[in-house]
Amino acid sequence: MKVWKSALHQMAETTKTQLWNDSCAVSELTESMKHGAVGATTNPVIVGNVLKKELPEWSPRILEFVHAHPLDSEDDIAWRIIEEMGTTAAKLLLPVFRASGGLKGRLSMQTNPKYWRDSQKMVEHALHLASLAPNIQVKIPTTFASLSAFEEVTYRGVSINATVSFTVAQAVAVAEAVERGLARRRRESLDCSAMSPVVTIMVGRVDDWLKKVAEKQGIITDPGYLEWAGVAVFKHAYEIYQQRGYRSKLLSAAYRNHMHWSEFIGGDVVVSIPFDWQQRFVASDVTCESRMANPVNPVAVGELLRKFPDFVKAYEEGALIPAEFDSYAPTRRTLRQFIAAYDEVVSIVRNLMIPDPDLKGQ
């Protein structure tokens, strides 16, 4: 009897497009793998959401760490939890990692977002995270300081995931940094065969920012065009990647509509989809069709280029130089959110380490 498979599962089985679960929650990743997921990722927002959702389960573990490590700061304990959460999910993906020779089955863990200005600290933290399990992929934000970090950790044999990235310029700069790191490895006859770098474009956050700009500045445009901005940036970056033969794969993240998945089906890319969006896609009537090569409506792209300077910066490769990465508005917004989410994780630990005496029962 023929077993029904969702379009998401069909994509994972029949195309080059890889499905990742955009969470390290074990229950979600386990279910996602049934639909063909071959990777997963985490960041401070995701870790915070898992902790809040599963706090009754995690609170005893946090207190175990507190009692076992009396000299640890609240930050130290927070990182023990982050690392345990990541390595637990990594174990689920280990069979996929081994079967693919290291090209799939990785769990992305993010370096401390507060290190975004310090290349050396990012490198040191990346090397530490990569040592936790054989299938850890390290996420580093795409800032000006991180470009040298991407090259260095690649040279050291770490597969990277460039996050906090929204533009063609960032995607190309990271890919070039990775190529430099790979070239250094090859010159020393170091193995590169199992390395699988990915470069994220947070497509939904491109849309979010342009909608915010339109509202703030009173710009009138077809509202449907704003739903395609991130897709257009991603597809343009993909064309460049294909032309230049970069080793890195593009990864789409920050989902806001089904095009952030369906328009990339068939591409040699990663779609890192939050679990709730996966459930919506599984239940939808969106079909598994190769759409990656379908161009975005040129009228929509043309209007976005005319009316939104920040879309020009996102879409055109030379419109944003590396020294401007840190000041690009979506970069600042996302860094602030990631740092705030990290601080929230630390505060959850603090509230267990130092219970509030004014609360009932304390």
mmCIF file of C-alpha atoms in Angstrom:
data_model
loop_
_atom_site.group_PDB
_atom_site.id
_atom_site.type_symbol
_atom_site.label_atom_id
_atom_site.label_comp_id
_atom_site.label_asym_id
_atom_site.label_seq_id
_atom_site.Cartn_x
_atom_site.Cartn_y
_atom_site.Cartn_z
ATOM 1 C CA MET A 1 0.000 0.000 0.000
ATOM 2 C CA LYS A 2 1.320 3.441 -0.941
ATOM 3 C CA VAL A 3 2.194 5.539 2.099
ATOM 4 C CA TRP A 4 1.206 9.219 1.929
ATOM 5 C CA LYS A 5 4.119 11.607 2.249
ATOM 6 C CA SER A 6 3.928 15.351 2.694
ATOM 7 C CA ALA A 7 5.422 17.753 0.162
ATOM 8 C CA LEU A 8 8.057 18.508 2.793
ATOM 9 C CA HIS A 9 9.006 14.841 3.000
ATOM 10 C CA GLN A 10 8.933 14.490 -0.795
ATOM 11 C CA MET A 11 11.309 17.438 -1.082
ATOM 12 C CA ALA A 12 13.720 15.854 1.382
ATOM 13 C CA GLU A 13 13.662 12.526 -0.460
ATOM 14 C CA THR A 14 13.664 13.605 -4.104
ATOM 15 C CA THR A 15 15.589 16.897 -4.350
ATOM 16 C CA LYS A 16 18.931 18.354 -3.299
ATOM 17 C CA THR A 17 17.147 20.661 -0.860
ATOM 18 C CA GLN A 18 17.960 19.745 2.749
ATOM 19 C CA LEU A 19 15.407 20.091 5.532
ATOM 20 C CA TRP A 20 16.662 21.227 8.940
ATOM 21 C CA ASN A 21 14.617 21.677 12.081
ATOM 22 C CA ASP A 22 14.993 25.212 13.388
ATOM 23 C CA SER A 23 15.131 24.078 16.996
ATOM 24 C CA CYS A 24 17.119 21.766 19.253
ATOM 25 C CA ALA A 25 14.048 20.579 21.191
ATOM 26 C CA VAL A 26 14.338 16.785 21.161
ATOM 27 C CA SER A 27 10.618 16.110 20.681
ATOM 28 C CA GLU A 28 10.415 18.515 17.735
ATOM 29 C CA LEU A 29 13.603 17.271 16.098
ATOM 30 C CA THR A 30 12.504 13.647 16.464
ATOM 31 C CA GLU A 31 9.248 14.398 14.657
ATOM 32 C CA SER A 32 10.972 16.541 12.033
ATOM 33 C CA MET A 33 13.359 13.715 11.202
ATOM 34 C CA LYS A 34 10.322 11.606 10.277
ATOM 35 C CA HIS A 35 9.756 14.111 7.470
ATOM 36 C CA GLY A 36 13.355 13.896 6.317
ATOM 37 C CA ALA A 37 15.188 16.469 8.460
ATOM 38 C CA VAL A 38 18.956 15.989 8.272
ATOM 39 C CA GLY A 39 20.074 18.874 10.477
ATOM 40 C CA ALA A 40 19.008 21.240 13.220
ATOM 41 C CA THR A 41 20.008 24.579 14.606
ATOM 42 C CA THR A 42 19.790 26.659 17.719
ATOM 43 C CA ASN A 43 20.395 30.220 18.887
ATOM 44 C CA PRO A 44 19.711 32.200 22.088
ATOM 45 C CA VAL A 45 16.061 32.792 21.122
ATOM 46 C CA ILE A 46 15.486 29.090 20.434
ATOM 47 C CA VAL A 47 17.227 27.998 23.655
ATOM 48 C CA GLY A 48 15.169 30.498 25.641
ATOM 49 C CA ASN A 49 11.945 29.269 24.073
ATOM 50 C CA VAL A 50 12.814 25.635 24.825
ATOM 51 C CA LEU A 51 13.663 26.515 28.428
ATOM 52 C CA LYS A 52 10.416 28.429 28.951
ATOM 53 C CA LYS A 53 8.374 25.667 27.326
ATOM 54 C CA GLU A 54 10.122 22.833 29.185
ATOM 55 C CA LEU A 55 11.146 24.591 32.421
ATOM 56 C CA PRO A 56 9.673 21.917 34.743
ATOM 57 C CA GLU A 57 11.920 19.371 33.034
ATOM 58 C CA TRP A 58 15.013 21.594 32.886
ATOM 59 C CA SER A 59 14.833 23.202 36.356
ATOM 60 C CA PRO A 60 16.130 20.116 38.220
ATOM 61 C CA ARG A 61 18.999 19.803 35.755
ATOM 62 C CA ILE A 62 19.933 23.453 36.178
ATOM 63 C CA LEU A 63 19.952 23.002 39.962
ATOM 64 C CA GLU A 64 22.132 19.901 39.576
ATOM 65 C CA PHE A 65 24.692 22.018 37.749
ATOM 66 C CA VAL A 66 24.421 24.760 40.385
ATOM 67 C CA HIS A 67 25.166 22.327 43.217
ATOM 68 C CA ALA A 68 27.852 20.373 41.321
ATOM 69 C CA HIS A 69 29.774 23.496 40.296
ATOM 70 C CA PRO A 70 29.704 25.921 43.252
ATOM 71 C CA LEU A 71 32.213 28.328 41.686
ATOM 72 C CA ASP A 72 30.306 28.696 38.393
ATOM 73 C CA SER A 73 28.726 32.022 37.557
ATOM 74 C CA GLU A 74 25.190 32.228 36.220
ATOM 75 C CA ASP A 75 26.729 32.604 32.734
ATOM 76 C CA ASP A 76 28.761 29.428 33.258
ATOM 77 C CA ILE A 77 25.638 27.497 34.235
ATOM 78 C CA ALA A 78 23.715 28.959 31.300
ATOM 79 C CA TRP A 79 26.360 27.686 28.899
ATOM 80 C CA ARG A 80 26.325 24.243 30.509
ATOM 81 C CA ILE A 81 22.597 24.105 29.754
ATOM 82 C CA ILE A 82 23.017 25.471 26.220
ATOM 83 C CA GLU A 83 25.751 22.935 25.518
ATOM 84 C CA GLU A 84 23.794 20.019 26.963
ATOM 85 C CA MET A 85 20.725 20.980 24.983
ATOM 86 C CA GLY A 86 22.796 21.150 21.789
ATOM 87 C CA THR A 87 24.773 17.953 22.292
ATOM 88 C CA THR A 88 21.617 15.999 23.174
ATOM 89 C CA ALA A 89 20.089 17.024 19.847
ATOM 90 C CA ALA A 90 23.383 16.313 18.085
ATOM 91 C CA LYS A 91 23.220 12.680 19.253
ATOM 92 C CA LEU A 92 19.923 12.237 17.412
ATOM 93 C CA LEU A 93 21.562 13.393 14.186
ATOM 94 C CA LEU A 94 24.767 11.399 14.594
ATOM 95 C CA PRO A 95 23.606 8.408 12.477
ATOM 96 C CA VAL A 96 22.792 10.783 9.596
ATOM 97 C CA PHE A 97 26.175 12.464 10.040
ATOM 98 C CA ARG A 98 28.037 9.163 9.865
ATOM 99 C CA ALA A 99 26.022 7.819 6.937
ATOM 100 C CA SER A 100 26.654 10.975 4.884
ATOM 101 C CA GLY A 101 30.367 11.190 5.620
ATOM 102 C CA GLY A 102 29.832 14.369 7.629
ATOM 103 C CA LEU A 103 28.001 16.292 4.910
ATOM 104 C CA LYS A 104 24.636 16.077 6.708
ATOM 105 C CA GLY A 105 23.439 15.401 10.215
ATOM 106 C CA ARG A 106 24.872 18.440 11.944
ATOM 107 C CA LEU A 107 23.553 20.493 14.864
ATOM 108 C CA SER A 108 24.383 24.207 14.701
ATOM 109 C CA MET A 109 25.325 25.875 17.987
ATOM 110 C CA GLN A 110 25.846 29.618 18.221
ATOM 111 C CA THR A 111 28.789 31.395 19.773
ATOM 112 C CA ASN A 112 28.034 33.941 22.476
ATOM 113 C CA PRO A 113 26.295 36.810 20.632
ATOM 114 C CA LYS A 114 28.051 39.292 22.906
ATOM 115 C CA TYR A 115 31.331 38.464 21.146
ATOM 116 C CA TRP A 116 30.162 39.983 17.837
ATOM 117 C CA ARG A 117 32.915 42.647 17.879
ATOM 118 C CA ASP A 118 35.794 40.383 18.864
ATOM 119 C CA SER A 119 37.118 38.013 16.202
ATOM 120 C CA GLN A 120 39.469 36.191 18.567
ATOM 121 C CA LYS A 121 36.757 35.491 21.133
ATOM 122 C CA MET A 122 34.487 34.182 18.370
ATOM 123 C CA VAL A 123 37.253 31.868 17.148
ATOM 124 C CA GLU A 124 38.007 30.561 20.643
ATOM 125 C CA HIS A 125 34.354 29.943 21.433
ATOM 126 C CA ALA A 126 33.753 28.335 18.028
ATOM 127 C CA LEU A 127 36.620 25.882 18.579
ATOM 128 C CA HIS A 128 35.267 25.015 22.013
ATOM 129 C CA LEU A 129 31.737 24.375 20.715
ATOM 130 C CA ALA A 130 33.068 22.294 17.825
ATOM 131 C CA SER A 131 34.886 20.063 20.328
ATOM 132 C CA LEU A 132 31.664 19.055 22.085
ATOM 133 C CA ALA A 133 30.549 16.524 19.476
ATOM 134 C CA PRO A 134 31.785 15.411 16.051
ATOM 135 C CA ASN A 135 28.700 16.758 14.279
ATOM 136 C CA ILE A 136 28.576 20.269 15.761
ATOM 137 C CA GLN A 137 28.361 23.107 13.246
ATOM 138 C CA VAL A 138 29.214 26.505 14.694
ATOM 139 C CA LYS A 139 27.081 29.593 14.142
ATOM 140 C CA ILE A 140 28.802 32.968 14.091
ATOM 141 C CA PRO A 141 27.070 36.299 13.364
ATOM 142 C CA THR A 142 28.027 37.955 10.086
ATOM 143 C CA THR A 143 29.641 41.135 11.355
ATOM 144 C CA PHE A 144 32.741 42.954 10.154
ATOM 145 C CA ALA A 145 34.884 41.296 12.838
ATOM 146 C CA SER A 146 33.593 37.825 12.046
ATOM 147 C CA LEU A 147 34.945 37.621 8.494
ATOM 148 C CA SER A 148 38.441 36.777 9.716
ATOM 149 C CA ALA A 149 36.874 34.386 12.231
ATOM 150 C CA PHE A 150 35.058 32.506 9.459
ATOM 151 C CA GLU A 151 38.344 32.035 7.619
ATOM 152 C CA GLU A 152 40.273 30.981 10.713
ATOM 153 C CA VAL A 153 37.790 28.440 12.083
ATOM 154 C CA THR A 154 37.337 26.973 8.600
ATOM 155 C CA TYR A 155 41.104 26.579 8.397
ATOM 156 C CA ARG A 156 40.945 24.835 11.786
ATOM 157 C CA GLY A 157 38.465 22.311 10.352
ATOM 158 C CA VAL A 158 35.209 23.696 11.756
ATOM 159 C CA SER A 159 32.102 23.736 9.563
ATOM 160 C CA ILE A 160 30.468 27.140 10.037
ATOM 161 C CA ASN A 161 26.947 28.476 9.843
ATOM 162 C CA ALA A 162 26.958 32.219 9.215
ATOM 163 C CA THR A 163 23.957 33.751 10.974
ATOM 164 C CA VAL A 164 22.624 37.323 11.419
ATOM 165 C CA SER A 165 22.870 37.623 7.633
ATOM 166 C CA PHE A 166 20.369 39.315 5.330
ATOM 167 C CA THR A 167 22.183 40.478 2.227
ATOM 168 C CA VAL A 168 23.903 39.220 -0.893
ATOM 169 C CA ALA A 169 26.997 41.167 0.167
ATOM 170 C CA GLN A 170 27.187 39.322 3.504
ATOM 171 C CA ALA A 171 26.571 35.944 1.858
ATOM 172 C CA VAL A 172 29.350 36.511 -0.673
ATOM 173 C CA ALA A 173 31.798 37.872 1.906
ATOM 174 C CA VAL A 174 31.326 34.799 4.108
ATOM 175 C CA ALA A 175 31.645 32.417 1.155
ATOM 176 C CA GLU A 176 34.906 34.087 0.152
ATOM 177 C CA ALA A 177 36.223 33.878 3.726
ATOM 178 C CA VAL A 178 35.377 30.173 3.824
ATOM 179 C CA GLU A 179 37.143 29.640 0.493
ATOM 180 C CA ARG A 180 40.259 31.292 1.915
ATOM 181 C CA GLY A 181 40.129 28.985 4.935
ATOM 182 C CA LEU A 182 39.667 25.914 2.735
ATOM 183 C CA ALA A 183 42.562 26.994 0.508
ATOM 184 C CA ARG A 184 44.838 27.236 3.553
ATOM 185 C CA ARG A 185 43.819 23.706 4.569
ATOM 186 C CA ARG A 186 44.519 22.355 1.089
ATOM 187 C CA ARG A 187 47.960 23.981 1.005
ATOM 188 C CA GLU A 188 48.790 22.004 4.140
ATOM 189 C CA SER A 189 47.185 18.819 2.751
ATOM 190 C CA LEU A 190 44.470 18.880 5.405
ATOM 191 C CA ASP A 191 41.233 17.031 4.658
ATOM 192 C CA CYS A 192 38.255 19.142 3.569
ATOM 193 C CA SER A 193 35.995 16.327 2.341
ATOM 194 C CA ALA A 194 33.644 16.259 5.335
ATOM 195 C CA MET A 195 33.265 20.023 5.751
ATOM 196 C CA SER A 196 29.799 21.427 5.098
ATOM 197 C CA PRO A 197 29.703 25.209 5.630
ATOM 198 C CA VAL A 198 26.364 26.998 5.285
ATOM 199 C CA VAL A 199 25.535 30.671 5.005
ATOM 200 C CA THR A 200 22.192 31.829 6.328
ATOM 201 C CA ILE A 201 20.008 34.505 4.808
ATOM 202 C CA MET A 202 17.250 35.420 7.248
ATOM 203 C CA VAL A 203 14.711 35.957 4.498
ATOM 204 C CA GLY A 204 11.771 36.760 6.749
ATOM 205 C CA ARG A 205 13.705 39.456 8.561
ATOM 206 C CA VAL A 206 14.425 41.142 5.217
ATOM 207 C CA ASP A 207 10.656 41.333 4.687
ATOM 208 C CA ASP A 208 10.084 42.463 8.281
ATOM 209 C CA TRP A 209 12.462 45.395 7.967
ATOM 210 C CA LEU A 210 11.115 46.662 4.654
ATOM 211 C CA LYS A 211 7.574 46.543 6.056
ATOM 212 C CA LYS A 212 8.804 48.566 9.032
ATOM 213 C CA VAL A 213 10.477 51.089 6.716
ATOM 214 C CA ALA A 214 7.323 51.391 4.609
ATOM 215 C CA GLU A 215 5.281 52.076 7.744
ATOM 216 C CA LYS A 216 7.735 54.579 9.222
ATOM 217 C CA GLN A 217 8.339 56.469 5.996
ATOM 218 C CA GLY A 218 4.835 56.225 4.535
ATOM 219 C CA ILE A 219 6.009 54.385 1.417
ATOM 220 C CA ILE A 220 3.186 53.032 -0.718
ATOM 221 C CA THR A 221 3.828 49.853 -2.661
ATOM 222 C CA ASP A 222 1.977 46.683 -3.536
ATOM 223 C CA PRO A 223 1.976 44.913 -0.146
ATOM 224 C CA GLY A 224 2.471 41.607 -1.925
ATOM 225 C CA TYR A 225 5.859 42.761 -3.181
ATOM 226 C CA LEU A 226 7.106 43.011 0.400
ATOM 227 C CA GLU A 227 6.452 39.288 0.873
ATOM 228 C CA TRP A 228 8.946 38.536 -1.918
ATOM 229 C CA ALA A 229 11.881 40.709 -0.841
ATOM 230 C CA GLY A 230 13.734 38.019 1.107
ATOM 231 C CA VAL A 231 13.029 35.431 -1.590
ATOM 232 C CA ALA A 232 14.502 37.754 -4.233
ATOM 233 C CA VAL A 233 17.651 38.317 -2.158
ATOM 234 C CA PHE A 234 18.084 34.588 -1.553
ATOM 235 C CA LYS A 235 17.599 33.644 -5.203
ATOM 236 C CA HIS A 236 20.010 36.327 -6.367
ATOM 237 C CA ALA A 237 22.643 35.105 -3.900
ATOM 238 C CA TYR A 238 22.042 31.541 -5.092
ATOM 239 C CA GLU A 239 22.724 32.517 -8.703
ATOM 240 C CA ILE A 240 26.064 33.997 -7.636
ATOM 241 C CA TYR A 241 26.948 30.931 -5.558
ATOM 242 C CA GLN A 242 26.215 28.636 -8.489
ATOM 243 C CA GLN A 243 28.219 30.754 -10.920
ATOM 244 C CA ARG A 244 31.269 30.931 -8.651
ATOM 245 C CA GLY A 245 31.164 27.366 -7.339
ATOM 246 C CA TYR A 246 31.431 28.210 -3.650
ATOM 247 C CA ARG A 247 31.718 25.244 -1.286
ATOM 248 C CA SER A 248 29.220 26.849 1.112
ATOM 249 C CA LYS A 249 25.494 26.228 0.782
ATOM 250 C CA LEU A 250 22.888 28.896 1.377
ATOM 251 C CA LEU A 251 20.386 28.394 4.188
ATOM 252 C CA SER A 252 17.006 30.113 4.430
ATOM 253 C CA ALA A 253 15.755 31.077 7.885
ATOM 254 C CA ALA A 254 13.209 33.288 9.669
ATOM 255 C CA TYR A 255 9.966 32.022 8.150
ATOM 256 C CA ARG A 256 7.013 34.311 7.577
ATOM 257 C CA ASN A 257 5.185 32.673 4.645
ATOM 258 C CA HIS A 258 5.291 29.459 2.621
ATOM 259 C CA MET A 259 7.430 31.022 -0.158
ATOM 260 C CA HIS A 260 10.349 31.023 2.274
ATOM 261 C CA TRP A 261 10.210 27.259 1.808
ATOM 262 C CA SER A 262 8.342 26.494 -1.417
ATOM 263 C CA GLU A 263 10.311 28.915 -3.628
ATOM 264 C CA PHE A 264 13.589 27.222 -2.704
ATOM 265 C CA ILE A 265 12.540 23.635 -3.409
ATOM 266 C CA GLY A 266 14.956 22.035 -5.855
ATOM 267 C CA GLY A 267 17.891 24.251 -4.999
ATOM 268 C CA ASP A 268 21.095 22.854 -3.551
ATOM 269 C CA VAL A 269 20.315 24.712 -0.344
ATOM 270 C CA VAL A 270 19.160 24.187 3.236
ATOM 271 C CA VAL A 271 15.716 25.202 4.471
ATOM 272 C CA SER A 272 15.836 25.594 8.264
ATOM 273 C CA ILE A 273 12.169 25.598 9.190
ATOM 274 C CA PRO A 274 10.682 26.198 12.657
ATOM 275 C CA PHE A 275 8.682 23.192 13.818
ATOM 276 C CA ASP A 276 5.342 25.009 13.909
ATOM 277 C CA TRP A 277 5.839 26.094 10.280
ATOM 278 C CA GLN A 278 6.724 22.522 9.339
ATOM 279 C CA GLN A 279 3.407 21.385 10.784
ATOM 280 C CA ARG A 280 1.597 24.013 8.728
ATOM 281 C CA PHE A 281 3.441 23.006 5.565
ATOM 282 C CA VAL A 282 2.715 19.310 6.144
ATOM 283 C CA ALA A 283 -0.987 20.097 6.447
ATOM 284 C CA SER A 284 -1.007 22.462 3.465
ATOM 285 C CA ASP A 285 -1.825 21.859 -0.196
ATOM 286 C CA VAL A 286 1.526 23.304 -1.349
ATOM 287 C CA THR A 287 3.035 20.818 -3.779
ATOM 288 C CA CYS A 288 6.618 19.596 -4.056
ATOM 289 C CA GLU A 289 7.714 21.308 -7.252
ATOM 290 C CA SER A 290 11.159 22.594 -8.164
ATOM 291 C CA ARG A 291 10.796 26.388 -8.009
ATOM 292 C CA MET A 292 14.337 27.516 -7.216
ATOM 293 C CA ALA A 293 15.011 28.493 -10.833
ATOM 294 C CA ASN A 294 11.763 30.464 -11.129
ATOM 295 C CA PRO A 295 12.621 34.188 -11.149
ATOM 296 C CA VAL A 296 10.881 36.599 -8.834
ATOM 297 C CA ASN A 297 8.547 38.970 -10.690
ATOM 298 C CA PRO A 298 10.952 41.593 -12.143
ATOM 299 C CA VAL A 299 8.302 44.288 -11.707
ATOM 300 C CA ALA A 300 8.260 43.598 -7.956
ATOM 301 C CA VAL A 301 12.049 43.570 -7.727
ATOM 302 C CA GLY A 302 12.286 46.784 -9.750
ATOM 303 C CA GLU A 303 9.832 48.621 -7.517
ATOM 304 C CA LEU A 304 11.555 47.445 -4.356
ATOM 305 C CA LEU A 305 14.886 48.652 -5.747
ATOM 306 C CA ARG A 306 13.397 52.052 -6.622
ATOM 307 C CA LYS A 307 11.584 52.676 -3.369
ATOM 308 C CA PHE A 308 13.718 51.011 -0.695
ATOM 309 C CA PRO A 309 17.428 51.860 -0.381
ATOM 310 C CA ASP A 310 17.737 49.110 2.233
ATOM 311 C CA PHE A 311 16.536 46.582 -0.340
ATOM 312 C CA VAL A 312 19.256 47.815 -2.685
ATOM 313 C CA LYS A 313 21.754 47.128 0.100
ATOM 314 C CA ALA A 314 20.309 43.633 0.544
ATOM 315 C CA TYR A 315 20.000 42.727 -3.131
ATOM 316 C CA GLU A 316 22.992 44.229 -4.913
ATOM 317 C CA GLU A 317 26.326 42.604 -4.158
ATOM 318 C CA GLY A 318 28.344 45.824 -4.117
ATOM 319 C CA ALA A 319 25.825 47.986 -2.276
ATOM 320 C CA LEU A 320 27.047 47.106 1.218
ATOM 321 C CA ILE A 321 30.715 46.896 2.152
ATOM 322 C CA PRO A 322 31.915 44.769 5.096
ATOM 323 C CA ALA A 323 32.596 47.836 7.238
ATOM 324 C CA GLU A 324 28.859 48.600 6.963
ATOM 325 C CA PHE A 325 27.608 45.147 8.010
ATOM 326 C CA ASP A 326 27.344 46.120 11.678
ATOM 327 C CA SER A 327 25.324 49.263 11.012
ATOM 328 C CA TYR A 328 22.808 47.639 8.646
ATOM 329 C CA ALA A 329 19.473 47.924 10.448
ATOM 330 C CA PRO A 330 18.411 44.237 10.342
ATOM 331 C CA THR A 331 21.843 43.318 11.724
ATOM 332 C CA ARG A 332 21.467 45.690 14.656
ATOM 333 C CA ARG A 333 17.887 44.581 15.346
ATOM 334 C CA THR A 334 18.803 40.878 15.308
ATOM 335 C CA LEU A 335 21.970 41.247 17.382
ATOM 336 C CA ARG A 336 19.972 43.143 20.001
ATOM 337 C CA GLN A 337 17.321 40.416 20.025
ATOM 338 C CA PHE A 338 19.865 37.593 20.281
ATOM 339 C CA ILE A 339 21.756 39.323 23.101
ATOM 340 C CA ALA A 340 18.492 40.044 24.946
ATOM 341 C CA ALA A 341 17.449 36.403 24.517
ATOM 342 C CA TYR A 342 20.802 35.251 25.881
ATOM 343 C CA ASP A 343 20.339 37.559 28.870
ATOM 344 C CA GLU A 344 16.897 36.011 29.411
ATOM 345 C CA VAL A 345 18.435 32.527 29.498
ATOM 346 C CA VAL A 346 20.912 33.777 32.108
ATOM 347 C CA SER A 347 18.056 35.315 34.110
ATOM 348 C CA ILE A 348 16.220 31.968 34.169
ATOM 349 C CA VAL A 349 19.363 30.417 35.648
ATOM 350 C CA ARG A 350 19.739 33.310 38.103
ATOM 351 C CA ASN A 351 16.181 32.901 39.386
ATOM 352 C CA LEU A 352 16.923 29.264 40.199
ATOM 353 C CA MET A 353 20.360 29.991 41.682
ATOM 354 C CA ILE A 354 19.095 32.872 43.797
ATOM 355 C CA PRO A 355 15.352 32.375 44.428
ATOM 356 C CA ASP A 356 13.434 35.565 45.141
ATOM 357 C CA PRO A 357 12.711 35.577 48.930
ATOM 358 C CA ASP A 358 9.648 37.771 48.387
ATOM 359 C CA LEU A 359 7.904 35.098 46.325
ATOM 360 C CA LYS A 360 5.330 32.975 48.147
ATOM 361 C CA GLY A 361 6.820 29.840 49.607
ATOM 362 C CA GLN A 362 10.426 31.087 49.489
#
